[in-house]
Coordinates of C-alpha atoms in Angstrom, one line a residue:
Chain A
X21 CA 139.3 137.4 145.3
X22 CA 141.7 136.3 142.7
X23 CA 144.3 134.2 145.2
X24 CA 145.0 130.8 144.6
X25 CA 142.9 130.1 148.0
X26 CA 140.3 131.9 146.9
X27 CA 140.2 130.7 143.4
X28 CA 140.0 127.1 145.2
X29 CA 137.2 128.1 147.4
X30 CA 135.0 129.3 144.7
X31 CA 136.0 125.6 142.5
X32 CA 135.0 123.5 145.0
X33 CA 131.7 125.3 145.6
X34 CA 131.0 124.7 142.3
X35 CA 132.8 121.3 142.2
X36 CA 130.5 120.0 144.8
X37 CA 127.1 121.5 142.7
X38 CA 128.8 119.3 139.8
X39 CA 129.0 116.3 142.0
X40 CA 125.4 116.6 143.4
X41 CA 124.1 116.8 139.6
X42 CA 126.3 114.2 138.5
X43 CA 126.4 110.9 141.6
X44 CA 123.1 110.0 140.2
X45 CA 123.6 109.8 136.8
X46 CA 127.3 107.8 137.7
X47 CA 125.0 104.8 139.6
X48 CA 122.3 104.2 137.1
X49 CA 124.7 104.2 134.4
X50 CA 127.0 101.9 136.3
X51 CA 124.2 99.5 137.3
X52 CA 121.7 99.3 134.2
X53 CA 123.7 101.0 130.9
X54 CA 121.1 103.1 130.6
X55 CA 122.7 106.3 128.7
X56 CA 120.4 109.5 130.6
X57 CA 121.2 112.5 128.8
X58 CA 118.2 113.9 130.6
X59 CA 119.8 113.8 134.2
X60 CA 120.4 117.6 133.5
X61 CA 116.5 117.7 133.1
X62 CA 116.0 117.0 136.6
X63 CA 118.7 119.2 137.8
X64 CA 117.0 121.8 136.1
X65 CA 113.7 120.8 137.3
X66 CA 114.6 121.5 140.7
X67 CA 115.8 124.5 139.8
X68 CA 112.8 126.0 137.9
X69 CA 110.7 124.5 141.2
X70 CA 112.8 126.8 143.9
X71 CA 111.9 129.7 141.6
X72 CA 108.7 129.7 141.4
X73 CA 108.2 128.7 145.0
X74 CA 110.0 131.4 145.9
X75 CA 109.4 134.1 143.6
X76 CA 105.4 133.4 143.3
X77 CA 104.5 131.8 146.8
X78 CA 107.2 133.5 149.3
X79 CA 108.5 130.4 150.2
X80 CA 111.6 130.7 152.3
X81 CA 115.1 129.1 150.0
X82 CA 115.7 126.2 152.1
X83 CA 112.1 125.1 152.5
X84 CA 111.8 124.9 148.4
X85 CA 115.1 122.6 148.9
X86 CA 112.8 119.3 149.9
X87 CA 110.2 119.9 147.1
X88 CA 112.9 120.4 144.8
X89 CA 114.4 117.2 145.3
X90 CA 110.7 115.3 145.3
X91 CA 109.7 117.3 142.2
X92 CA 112.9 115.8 140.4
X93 CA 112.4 112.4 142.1
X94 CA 108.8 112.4 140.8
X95 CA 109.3 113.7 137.2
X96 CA 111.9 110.8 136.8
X97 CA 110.0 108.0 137.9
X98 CA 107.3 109.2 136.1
X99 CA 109.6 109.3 133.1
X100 CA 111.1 105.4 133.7
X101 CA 108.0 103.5 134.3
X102 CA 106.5 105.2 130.5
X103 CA 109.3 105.6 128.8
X104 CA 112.9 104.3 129.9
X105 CA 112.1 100.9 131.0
X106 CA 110.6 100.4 127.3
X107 CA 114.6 101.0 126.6
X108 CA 116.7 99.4 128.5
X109 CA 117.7 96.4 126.1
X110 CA 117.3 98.8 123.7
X111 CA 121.0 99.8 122.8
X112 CA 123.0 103.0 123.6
X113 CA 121.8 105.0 120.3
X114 CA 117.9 104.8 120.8
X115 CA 118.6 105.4 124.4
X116 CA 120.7 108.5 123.5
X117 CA 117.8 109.7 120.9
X118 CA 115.1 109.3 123.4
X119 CA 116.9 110.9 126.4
X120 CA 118.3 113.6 124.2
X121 CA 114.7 114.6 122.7
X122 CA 113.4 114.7 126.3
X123 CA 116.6 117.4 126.8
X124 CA 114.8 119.3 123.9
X125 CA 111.2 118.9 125.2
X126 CA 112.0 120.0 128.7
X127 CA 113.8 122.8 127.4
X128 CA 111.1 124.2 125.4
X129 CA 109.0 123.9 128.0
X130 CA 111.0 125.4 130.5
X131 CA 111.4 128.5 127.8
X132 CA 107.8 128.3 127.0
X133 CA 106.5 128.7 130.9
X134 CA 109.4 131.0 132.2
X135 CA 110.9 132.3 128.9
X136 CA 114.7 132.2 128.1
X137 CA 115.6 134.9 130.8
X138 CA 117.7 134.4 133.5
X139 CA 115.3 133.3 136.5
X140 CA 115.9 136.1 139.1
X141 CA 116.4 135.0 142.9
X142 CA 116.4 136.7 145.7
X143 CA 118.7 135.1 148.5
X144 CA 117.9 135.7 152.4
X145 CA 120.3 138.2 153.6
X146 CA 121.8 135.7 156.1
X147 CA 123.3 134.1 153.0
X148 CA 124.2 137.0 151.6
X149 CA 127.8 138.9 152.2
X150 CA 130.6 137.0 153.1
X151 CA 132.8 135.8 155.9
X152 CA 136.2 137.5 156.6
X153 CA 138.8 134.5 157.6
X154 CA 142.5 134.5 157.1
X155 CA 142.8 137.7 155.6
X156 CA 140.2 136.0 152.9
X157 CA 136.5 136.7 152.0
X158 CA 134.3 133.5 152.0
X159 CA 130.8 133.9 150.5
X160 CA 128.4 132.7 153.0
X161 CA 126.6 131.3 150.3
X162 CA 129.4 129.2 149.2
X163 CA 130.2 127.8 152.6
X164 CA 126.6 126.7 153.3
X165 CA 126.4 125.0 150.0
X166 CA 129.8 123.6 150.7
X167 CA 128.1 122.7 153.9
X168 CA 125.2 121.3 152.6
X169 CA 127.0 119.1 149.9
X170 CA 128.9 117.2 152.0
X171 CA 126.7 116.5 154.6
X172 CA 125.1 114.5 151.7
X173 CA 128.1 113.1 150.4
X174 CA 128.4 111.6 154.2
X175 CA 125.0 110.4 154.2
X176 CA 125.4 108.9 150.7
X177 CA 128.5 106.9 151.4
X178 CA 127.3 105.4 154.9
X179 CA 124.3 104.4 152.8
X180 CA 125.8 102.9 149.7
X181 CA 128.9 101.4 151.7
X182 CA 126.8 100.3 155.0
X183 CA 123.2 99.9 154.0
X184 CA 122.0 96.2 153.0
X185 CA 120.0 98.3 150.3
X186 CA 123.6 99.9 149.4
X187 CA 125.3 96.7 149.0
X188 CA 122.7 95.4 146.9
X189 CA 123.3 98.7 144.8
X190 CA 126.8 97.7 144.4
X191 CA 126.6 94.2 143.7
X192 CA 124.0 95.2 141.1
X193 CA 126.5 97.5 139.0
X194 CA 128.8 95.0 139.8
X195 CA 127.1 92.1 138.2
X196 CA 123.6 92.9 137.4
X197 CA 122.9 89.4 135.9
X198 CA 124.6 87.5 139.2
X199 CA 122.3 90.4 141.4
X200 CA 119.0 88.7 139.4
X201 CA 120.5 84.9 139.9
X202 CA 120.4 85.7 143.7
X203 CA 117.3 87.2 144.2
X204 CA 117.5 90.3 144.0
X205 CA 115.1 92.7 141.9
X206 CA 117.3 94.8 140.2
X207 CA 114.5 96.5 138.2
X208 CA 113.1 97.9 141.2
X209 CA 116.4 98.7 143.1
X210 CA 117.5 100.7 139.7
X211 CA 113.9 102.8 139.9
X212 CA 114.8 104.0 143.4
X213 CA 118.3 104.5 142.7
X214 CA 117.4 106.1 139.9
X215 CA 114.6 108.4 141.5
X216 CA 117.0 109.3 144.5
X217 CA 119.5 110.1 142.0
X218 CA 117.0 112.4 139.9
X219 CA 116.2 113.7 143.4
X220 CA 119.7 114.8 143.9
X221 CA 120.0 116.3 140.9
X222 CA 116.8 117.7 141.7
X223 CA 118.7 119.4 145.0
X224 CA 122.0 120.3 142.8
X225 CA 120.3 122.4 140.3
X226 CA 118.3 124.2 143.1
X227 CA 121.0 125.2 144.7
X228 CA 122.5 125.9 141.0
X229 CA 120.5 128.8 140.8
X230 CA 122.2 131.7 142.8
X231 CA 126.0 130.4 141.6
X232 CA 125.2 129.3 137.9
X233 CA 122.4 131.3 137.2
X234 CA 118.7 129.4 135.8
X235 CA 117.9 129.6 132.2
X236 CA 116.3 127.1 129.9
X237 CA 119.7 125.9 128.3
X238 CA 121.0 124.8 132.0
X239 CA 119.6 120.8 130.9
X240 CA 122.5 121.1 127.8
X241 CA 125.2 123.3 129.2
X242 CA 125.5 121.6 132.2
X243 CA 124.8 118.0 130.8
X244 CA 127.9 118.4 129.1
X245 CA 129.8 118.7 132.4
X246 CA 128.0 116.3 134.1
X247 CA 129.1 113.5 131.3
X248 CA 133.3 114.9 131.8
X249 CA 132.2 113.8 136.0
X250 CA 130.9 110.4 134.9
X251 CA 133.3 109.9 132.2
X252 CA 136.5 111.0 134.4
X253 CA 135.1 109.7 137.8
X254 CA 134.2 106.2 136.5
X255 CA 130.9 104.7 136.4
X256 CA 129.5 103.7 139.5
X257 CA 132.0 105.2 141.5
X258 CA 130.7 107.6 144.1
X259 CA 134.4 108.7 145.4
X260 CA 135.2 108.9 141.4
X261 CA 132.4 110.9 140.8
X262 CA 133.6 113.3 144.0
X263 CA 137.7 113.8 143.0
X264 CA 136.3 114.3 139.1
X265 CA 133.6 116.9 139.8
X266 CA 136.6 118.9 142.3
X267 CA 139.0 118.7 139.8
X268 CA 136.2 119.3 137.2
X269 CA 135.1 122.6 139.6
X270 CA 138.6 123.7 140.4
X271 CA 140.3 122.8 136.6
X272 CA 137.0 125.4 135.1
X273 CA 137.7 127.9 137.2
X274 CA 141.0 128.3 137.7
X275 CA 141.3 128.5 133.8
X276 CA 138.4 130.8 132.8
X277 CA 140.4 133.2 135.7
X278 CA 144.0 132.4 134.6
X279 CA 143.8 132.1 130.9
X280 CA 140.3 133.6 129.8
X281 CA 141.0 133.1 126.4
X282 CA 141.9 129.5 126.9
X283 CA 139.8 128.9 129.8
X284 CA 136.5 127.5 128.4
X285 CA 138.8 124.9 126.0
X286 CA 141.0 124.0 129.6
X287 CA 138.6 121.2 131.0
X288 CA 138.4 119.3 127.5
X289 CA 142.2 119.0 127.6
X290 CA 142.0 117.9 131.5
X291 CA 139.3 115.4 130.3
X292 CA 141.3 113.8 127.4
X293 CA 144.1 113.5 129.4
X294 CA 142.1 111.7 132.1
X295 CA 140.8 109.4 129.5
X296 CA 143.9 108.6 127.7
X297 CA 145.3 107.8 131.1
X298 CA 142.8 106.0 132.7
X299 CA 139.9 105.1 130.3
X300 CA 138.2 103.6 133.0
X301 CA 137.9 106.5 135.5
X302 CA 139.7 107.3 138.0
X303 CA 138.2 105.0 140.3
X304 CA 136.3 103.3 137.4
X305 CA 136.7 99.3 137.1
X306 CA 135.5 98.9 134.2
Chain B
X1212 CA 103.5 59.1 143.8
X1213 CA 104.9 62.6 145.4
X1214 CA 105.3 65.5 143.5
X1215 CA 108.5 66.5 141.8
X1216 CA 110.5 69.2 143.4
X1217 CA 111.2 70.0 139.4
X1218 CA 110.1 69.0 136.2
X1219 CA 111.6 69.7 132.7
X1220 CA 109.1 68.6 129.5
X1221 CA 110.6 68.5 126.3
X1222 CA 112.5 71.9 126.7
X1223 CA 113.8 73.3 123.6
X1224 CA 115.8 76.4 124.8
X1225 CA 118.7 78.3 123.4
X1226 CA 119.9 82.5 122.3
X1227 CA 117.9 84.4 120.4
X1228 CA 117.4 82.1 117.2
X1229 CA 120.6 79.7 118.3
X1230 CA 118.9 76.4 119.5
X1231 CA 121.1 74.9 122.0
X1232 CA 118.8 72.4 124.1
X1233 CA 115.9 70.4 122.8
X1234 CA 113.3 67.7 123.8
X1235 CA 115.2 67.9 127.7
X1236 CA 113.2 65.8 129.9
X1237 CA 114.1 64.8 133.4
X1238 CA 112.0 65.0 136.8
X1239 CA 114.0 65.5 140.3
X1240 CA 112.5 64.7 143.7
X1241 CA 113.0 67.0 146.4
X1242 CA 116.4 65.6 147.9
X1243 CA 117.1 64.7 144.9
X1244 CA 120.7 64.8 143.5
X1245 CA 121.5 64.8 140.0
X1246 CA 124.7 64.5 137.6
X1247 CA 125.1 66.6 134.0
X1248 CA 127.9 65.4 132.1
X1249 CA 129.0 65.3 128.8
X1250 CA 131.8 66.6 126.7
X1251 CA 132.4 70.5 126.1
X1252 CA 130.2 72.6 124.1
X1253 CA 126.9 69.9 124.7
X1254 CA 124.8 72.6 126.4
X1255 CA 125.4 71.8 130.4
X1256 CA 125.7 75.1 130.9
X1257 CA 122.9 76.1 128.9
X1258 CA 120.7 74.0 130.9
X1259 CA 121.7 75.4 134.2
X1260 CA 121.1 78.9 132.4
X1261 CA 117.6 77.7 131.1
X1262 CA 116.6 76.6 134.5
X1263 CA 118.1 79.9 135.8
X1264 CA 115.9 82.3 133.4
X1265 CA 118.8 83.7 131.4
X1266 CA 118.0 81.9 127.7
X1267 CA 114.7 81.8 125.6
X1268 CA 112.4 78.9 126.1
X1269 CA 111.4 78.5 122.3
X1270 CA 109.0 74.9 123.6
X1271 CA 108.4 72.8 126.5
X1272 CA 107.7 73.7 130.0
X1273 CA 109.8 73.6 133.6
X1274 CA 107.4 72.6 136.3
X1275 CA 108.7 74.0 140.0
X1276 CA 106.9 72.8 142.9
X1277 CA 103.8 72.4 140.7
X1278 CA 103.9 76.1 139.1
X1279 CA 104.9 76.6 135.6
X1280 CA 107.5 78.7 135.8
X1281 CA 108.9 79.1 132.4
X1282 CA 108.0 82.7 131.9
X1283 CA 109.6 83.6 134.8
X1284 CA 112.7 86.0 135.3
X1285 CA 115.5 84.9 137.1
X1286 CA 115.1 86.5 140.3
X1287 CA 111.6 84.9 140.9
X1288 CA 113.3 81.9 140.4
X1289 CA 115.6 82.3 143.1
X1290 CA 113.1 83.8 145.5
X1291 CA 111.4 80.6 145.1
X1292 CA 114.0 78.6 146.1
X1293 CA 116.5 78.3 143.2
X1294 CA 120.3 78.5 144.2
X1295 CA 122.8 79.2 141.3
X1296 CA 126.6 79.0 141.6
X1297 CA 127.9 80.1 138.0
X1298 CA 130.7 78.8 136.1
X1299 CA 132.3 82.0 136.4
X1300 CA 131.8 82.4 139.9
X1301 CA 130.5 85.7 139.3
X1302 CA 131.6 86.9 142.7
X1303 CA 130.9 90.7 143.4
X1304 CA 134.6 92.3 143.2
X1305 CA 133.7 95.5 144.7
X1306 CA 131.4 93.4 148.1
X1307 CA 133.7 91.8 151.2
X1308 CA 133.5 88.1 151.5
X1309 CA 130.7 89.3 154.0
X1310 CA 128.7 91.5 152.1
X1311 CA 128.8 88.9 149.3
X1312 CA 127.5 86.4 151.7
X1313 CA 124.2 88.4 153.1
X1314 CA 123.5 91.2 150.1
X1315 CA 120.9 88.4 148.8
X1316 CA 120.7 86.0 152.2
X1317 CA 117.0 84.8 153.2
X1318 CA 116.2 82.7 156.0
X1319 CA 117.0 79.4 156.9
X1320 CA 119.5 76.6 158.5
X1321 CA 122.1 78.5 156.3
X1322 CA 123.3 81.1 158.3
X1323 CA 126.8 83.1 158.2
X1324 CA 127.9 81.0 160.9
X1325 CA 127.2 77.7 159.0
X1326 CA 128.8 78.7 156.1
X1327 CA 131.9 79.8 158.0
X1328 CA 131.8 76.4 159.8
X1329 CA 131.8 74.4 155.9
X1330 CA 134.8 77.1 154.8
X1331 CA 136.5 78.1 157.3
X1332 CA 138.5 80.2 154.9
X1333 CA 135.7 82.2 153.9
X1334 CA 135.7 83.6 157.8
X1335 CA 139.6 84.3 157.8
X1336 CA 139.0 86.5 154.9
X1337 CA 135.7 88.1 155.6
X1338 CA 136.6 91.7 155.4
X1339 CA 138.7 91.4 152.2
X1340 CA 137.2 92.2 149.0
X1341 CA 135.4 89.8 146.5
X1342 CA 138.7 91.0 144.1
X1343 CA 141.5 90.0 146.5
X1344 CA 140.6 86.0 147.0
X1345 CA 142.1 83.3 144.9
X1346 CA 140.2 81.0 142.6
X1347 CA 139.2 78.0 145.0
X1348 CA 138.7 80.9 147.6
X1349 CA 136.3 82.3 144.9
X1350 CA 134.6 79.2 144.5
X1351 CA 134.0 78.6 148.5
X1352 CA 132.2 82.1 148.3
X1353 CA 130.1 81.0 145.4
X1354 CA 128.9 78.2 147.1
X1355 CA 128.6 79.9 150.4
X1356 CA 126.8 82.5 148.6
X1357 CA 124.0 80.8 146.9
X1358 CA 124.0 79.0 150.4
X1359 CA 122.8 81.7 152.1
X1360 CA 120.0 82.3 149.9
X1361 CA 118.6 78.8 151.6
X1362 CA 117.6 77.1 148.0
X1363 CA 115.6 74.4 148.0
X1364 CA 117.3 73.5 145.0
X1365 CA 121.3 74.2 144.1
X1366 CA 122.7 74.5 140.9
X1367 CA 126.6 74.0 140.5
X1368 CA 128.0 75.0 137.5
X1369 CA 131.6 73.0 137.5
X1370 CA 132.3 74.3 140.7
X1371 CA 135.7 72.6 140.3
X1372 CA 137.5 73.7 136.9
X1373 CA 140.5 74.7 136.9
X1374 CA 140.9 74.5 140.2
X1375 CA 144.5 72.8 141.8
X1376 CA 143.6 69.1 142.4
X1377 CA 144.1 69.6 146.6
X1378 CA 141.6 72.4 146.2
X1379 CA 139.2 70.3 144.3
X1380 CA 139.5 67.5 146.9
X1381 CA 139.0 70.1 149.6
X1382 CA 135.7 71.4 147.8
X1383 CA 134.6 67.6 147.0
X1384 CA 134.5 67.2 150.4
X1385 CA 132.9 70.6 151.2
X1386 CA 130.0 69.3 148.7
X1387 CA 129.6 65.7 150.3
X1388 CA 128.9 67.3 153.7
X1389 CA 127.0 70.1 152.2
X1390 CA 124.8 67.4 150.6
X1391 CA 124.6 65.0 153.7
X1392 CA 123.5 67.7 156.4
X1393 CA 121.4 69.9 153.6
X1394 CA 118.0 69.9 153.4
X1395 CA 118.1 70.3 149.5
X1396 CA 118.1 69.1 146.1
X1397 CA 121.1 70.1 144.1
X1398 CA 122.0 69.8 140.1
X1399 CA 125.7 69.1 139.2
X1400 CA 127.7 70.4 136.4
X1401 CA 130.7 68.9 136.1
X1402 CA 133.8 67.9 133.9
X1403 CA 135.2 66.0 136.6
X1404 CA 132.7 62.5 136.0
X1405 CA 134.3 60.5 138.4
X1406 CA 133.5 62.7 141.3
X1407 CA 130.1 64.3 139.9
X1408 CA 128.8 60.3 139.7
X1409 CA 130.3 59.8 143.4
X1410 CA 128.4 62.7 144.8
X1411 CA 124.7 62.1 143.0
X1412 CA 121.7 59.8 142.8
X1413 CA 121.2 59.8 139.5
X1414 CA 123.0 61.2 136.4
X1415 CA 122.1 61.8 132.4
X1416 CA 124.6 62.9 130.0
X1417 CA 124.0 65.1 127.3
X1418 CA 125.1 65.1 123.5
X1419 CA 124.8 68.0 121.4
X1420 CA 121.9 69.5 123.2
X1421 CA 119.9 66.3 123.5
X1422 CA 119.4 63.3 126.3
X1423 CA 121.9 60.7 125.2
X1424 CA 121.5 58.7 128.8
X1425 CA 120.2 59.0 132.2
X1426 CA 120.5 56.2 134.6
X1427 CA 121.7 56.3 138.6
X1428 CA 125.2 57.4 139.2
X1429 CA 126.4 54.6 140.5
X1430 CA 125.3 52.3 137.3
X1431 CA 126.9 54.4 135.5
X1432 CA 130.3 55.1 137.4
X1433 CA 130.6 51.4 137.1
X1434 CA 130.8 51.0 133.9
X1435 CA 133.9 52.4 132.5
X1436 CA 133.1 51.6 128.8
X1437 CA 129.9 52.8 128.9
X1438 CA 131.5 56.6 130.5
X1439 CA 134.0 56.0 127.8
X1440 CA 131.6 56.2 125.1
X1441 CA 129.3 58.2 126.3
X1442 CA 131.5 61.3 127.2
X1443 CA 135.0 59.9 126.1
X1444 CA 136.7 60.5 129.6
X1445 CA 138.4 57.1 131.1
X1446 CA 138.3 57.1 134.3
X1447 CA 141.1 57.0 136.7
X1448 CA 140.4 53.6 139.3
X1449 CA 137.5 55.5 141.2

């Protein structure tokens, strides 16, 4: 399925795993500075949780997603209240070295529980195969995951754009020092953003597995594109972080299938030229 | 003798290792109303900030209500009754004039409705952004923000720089009736001396960091040499 309408099918499947990995990461940036390298952590988390649920208790896919997202949630709450909170008026380089080292430590022990193999999983066949529309193949797969992302991207936008809690999210990466002034507690606000967020990254990476495949070096590889969505979306910016993980999904795709021998170097170009144009994100304010 | 609603003793406050404040004394009843002038760069700002949480307390203590509260962060402070309009206005760009009004509001006599009623602007322009208002706009939703938070004490950090002089008439008056139906105690920053003395009880005025005088307003605003040498501002005939 090489059309164009394939080709953007299969991007925005994958553009929409980006943005489920990456929204999290966007807010906690945006509202506390806090550099997390380690997002990718929790994504893979998530993903090493599905697994083993699945492959070693016979739990069926979408009951694991839940626990995958609470596992994440967990793990990074854990992770703030003993170690990132210590940081916060710490500066972005100790916050880089700590996050990054956690990267390292959660990928040797990812390799040193499941080894450095690709984690097998076995799909149900009702998401196997694919649909016949247009005179196009959809994977079914891709449409429920397609499905299941933006049902959560509705869900997240009513709640950061209608929610009292949500408007308290955005006046605190607005202004977190006028947020504290009025009363509001931003430290615990950012710990439940910040756990949601790990939760959703939690989710991403689960669903990762049968598109990207599950290995221990998913907390780097995919890091790296998570950064391009926060860099190119804007910080804080939840429809940024959506139109930079599309054009993320669609710009990766469309060149590793165009121009293979260019493709892996395409997205870089796509990001610089993002950046030089608007270094603030495309929706990005500051 | 009643209580103070606050109580400063010999606070010596500034950034990091910078000094800005020292051996600030002053007690305010509840009701209260007080005046902080003096020229540019004195630390009226810092003080506000000091009393807010946001600079390091090197001695001294600030007494609320009775509690120490000198260790505590700033939004303690306003969840026990501080209200704080910055000098920058700080308003939340990416909030509506509404959301800015209730993301922090707690119970009281100050509800949306009596905050529209005091700016009427404000309620014409509730579903624009915090971004898209002018600067006296911005300064009614400062006010009407730390407002809703129902403080029992408001600080107002020159609420009227560089603001056009029918807009700083218009907020003047806002202030007066603010102060007369309020139930609060409210601390005023302010370049303007003339109409900081007309709105308070009492006043001090501070020179580099320190006390230099602190008397009733109206003393004060009465005696043009005194203003004169105190803060070198003559006064236009007030």
């Amino acid at each position: 399925m090489l059309s164009v309408l394939g080709m953007l099918f299969d991007g925005i499947a994958y553009g929409m795993l980006l943005f489920l990995m990456s929204v999290g990461l966007s807010v906690t940036l945006g509202m506390m500075n806090f550099v997390n390298l380690a997002h990718c952590s929790f994504a893979m988390l998530g993903g090493y949780v599905t697994v083993t649920l699945m492959n070693d208790a016979g739990w069926p896919f979408f009951a694991t997603l839940p626990i995958a997202f609470v596992a994440a949630a967990a793990a990074s709450v854990v992770l703030e209240r003993v170690f990132f909170r210590r940081f916060y008026h710490a500066g972005e380089l100790p916050q880089c070295l700590l996050t990054i080292g956690i990267v390292f430590v959660s990928i040797a022990a990812a390799a040193y529980i499941y080894g450095t193999d690709q984690q097998p999983v076995q799909l149900p066949d009702y998401l196997q195969g694919s649909l016949h529309l247009m005179g196009l193949d959809f994977a079914v797969y891709r449409l429920v995951l397609i499905a299941i992302a933006l049902a959560i991207t509705v869900l997240l936008v009513v709640t950061v754009e209608a929610t009292r809690f949500g408007a308290k999210v955005r006046a605190a990466v607005n202004n977190q020092r006028m947020a504290r002034g009025l009363g509001i507690d931003v430290d615990t606000l950012f710990a439940v953003t910040f756990a949601l967020g790990s939760g959703l990254a939690g989710l991403g990476g689960a669903l990762a597995i049968a598109m990207l495949g599950l290995d221990p070096s998913f907390a780097l590889t995919y890091l790296i594109y998570v950064l391009i969505v926060v860099a190119v979306g804007g910080l804080g910016s939840i429809a940024g972080s959506f139109a930079a993980a599309m054009l993320l999904g669609v710009a990766d795709l469309a060149g590793k299938y165009y121009i293979p021998a260019f493709g892996s170097i395409l997205i870089y170009v796509v990001m610089l030229a993002m950046i030089m144009v608007r270094p603030t994100g495309l929706f990005g304010r500051r | 003798m009643t209580e103070p609603l606050l109580s400063l003793r010999d606070v010596r406050a500034g950034y990091g290792a910078g000094i800005v404040l020292d051996g600030i004394s002053f007690d305010l009843p509840a009701r209260g109303s007080l005046a902080v002038l003096g020229r540019n760069g004195v630390g009226k700002s810092t003080l506000i900030l000091t009393l807010m949480g946001y600079t390091q307390i090197a001695r001294g203590r600030i007494v609320w209500r009775g509690a120490d509260i000198t260790g505590q962060p700033p939004h303690r402070r306003a969840r026990a009754g501080i209200g704080w309009v910055a000098q920058e206005r700080e308003i939340f760009a990416t909030l509506s004039v509404e959301e800015n009004l209730t993301v922090a509001a707690r119970d009281g006599s100050w509800t949306l409705a009596a905050v529209y009623d005091l700016f009427p602007r404000l309620a014409e322009r509730r579903r624009n952004l915090g971004n898209q208002l002018s600067g006296g706009e911005q300064q009614m939703l400062a006010i009407a923000r730390a407002l809703m938070t129902n403080p029992a004490l408001l600080l107002l950090d020159e609420p009227l720089e560089g603001l056009a002089p029918i807009v700083v008439e218009e907020l003047a008056a806002a202030i007066r009736r603010m102060t007369e139906q309020g139930e609060g105690a409210f601390i005023l920053v302010e370049q303007h001396a003339d109409i900081a003395l007309s709105l308070t009880r009492s006043a001090l005025v501070l020179e580099r960091g320190r006390i230099v005088h602190s008397g009733p307003s109206a003393q004060l605003l009465a005696d043009p040499a005194a203003l004169d040498r105190l803060i070198g501002l003559r006064l236009a005939e007030a």
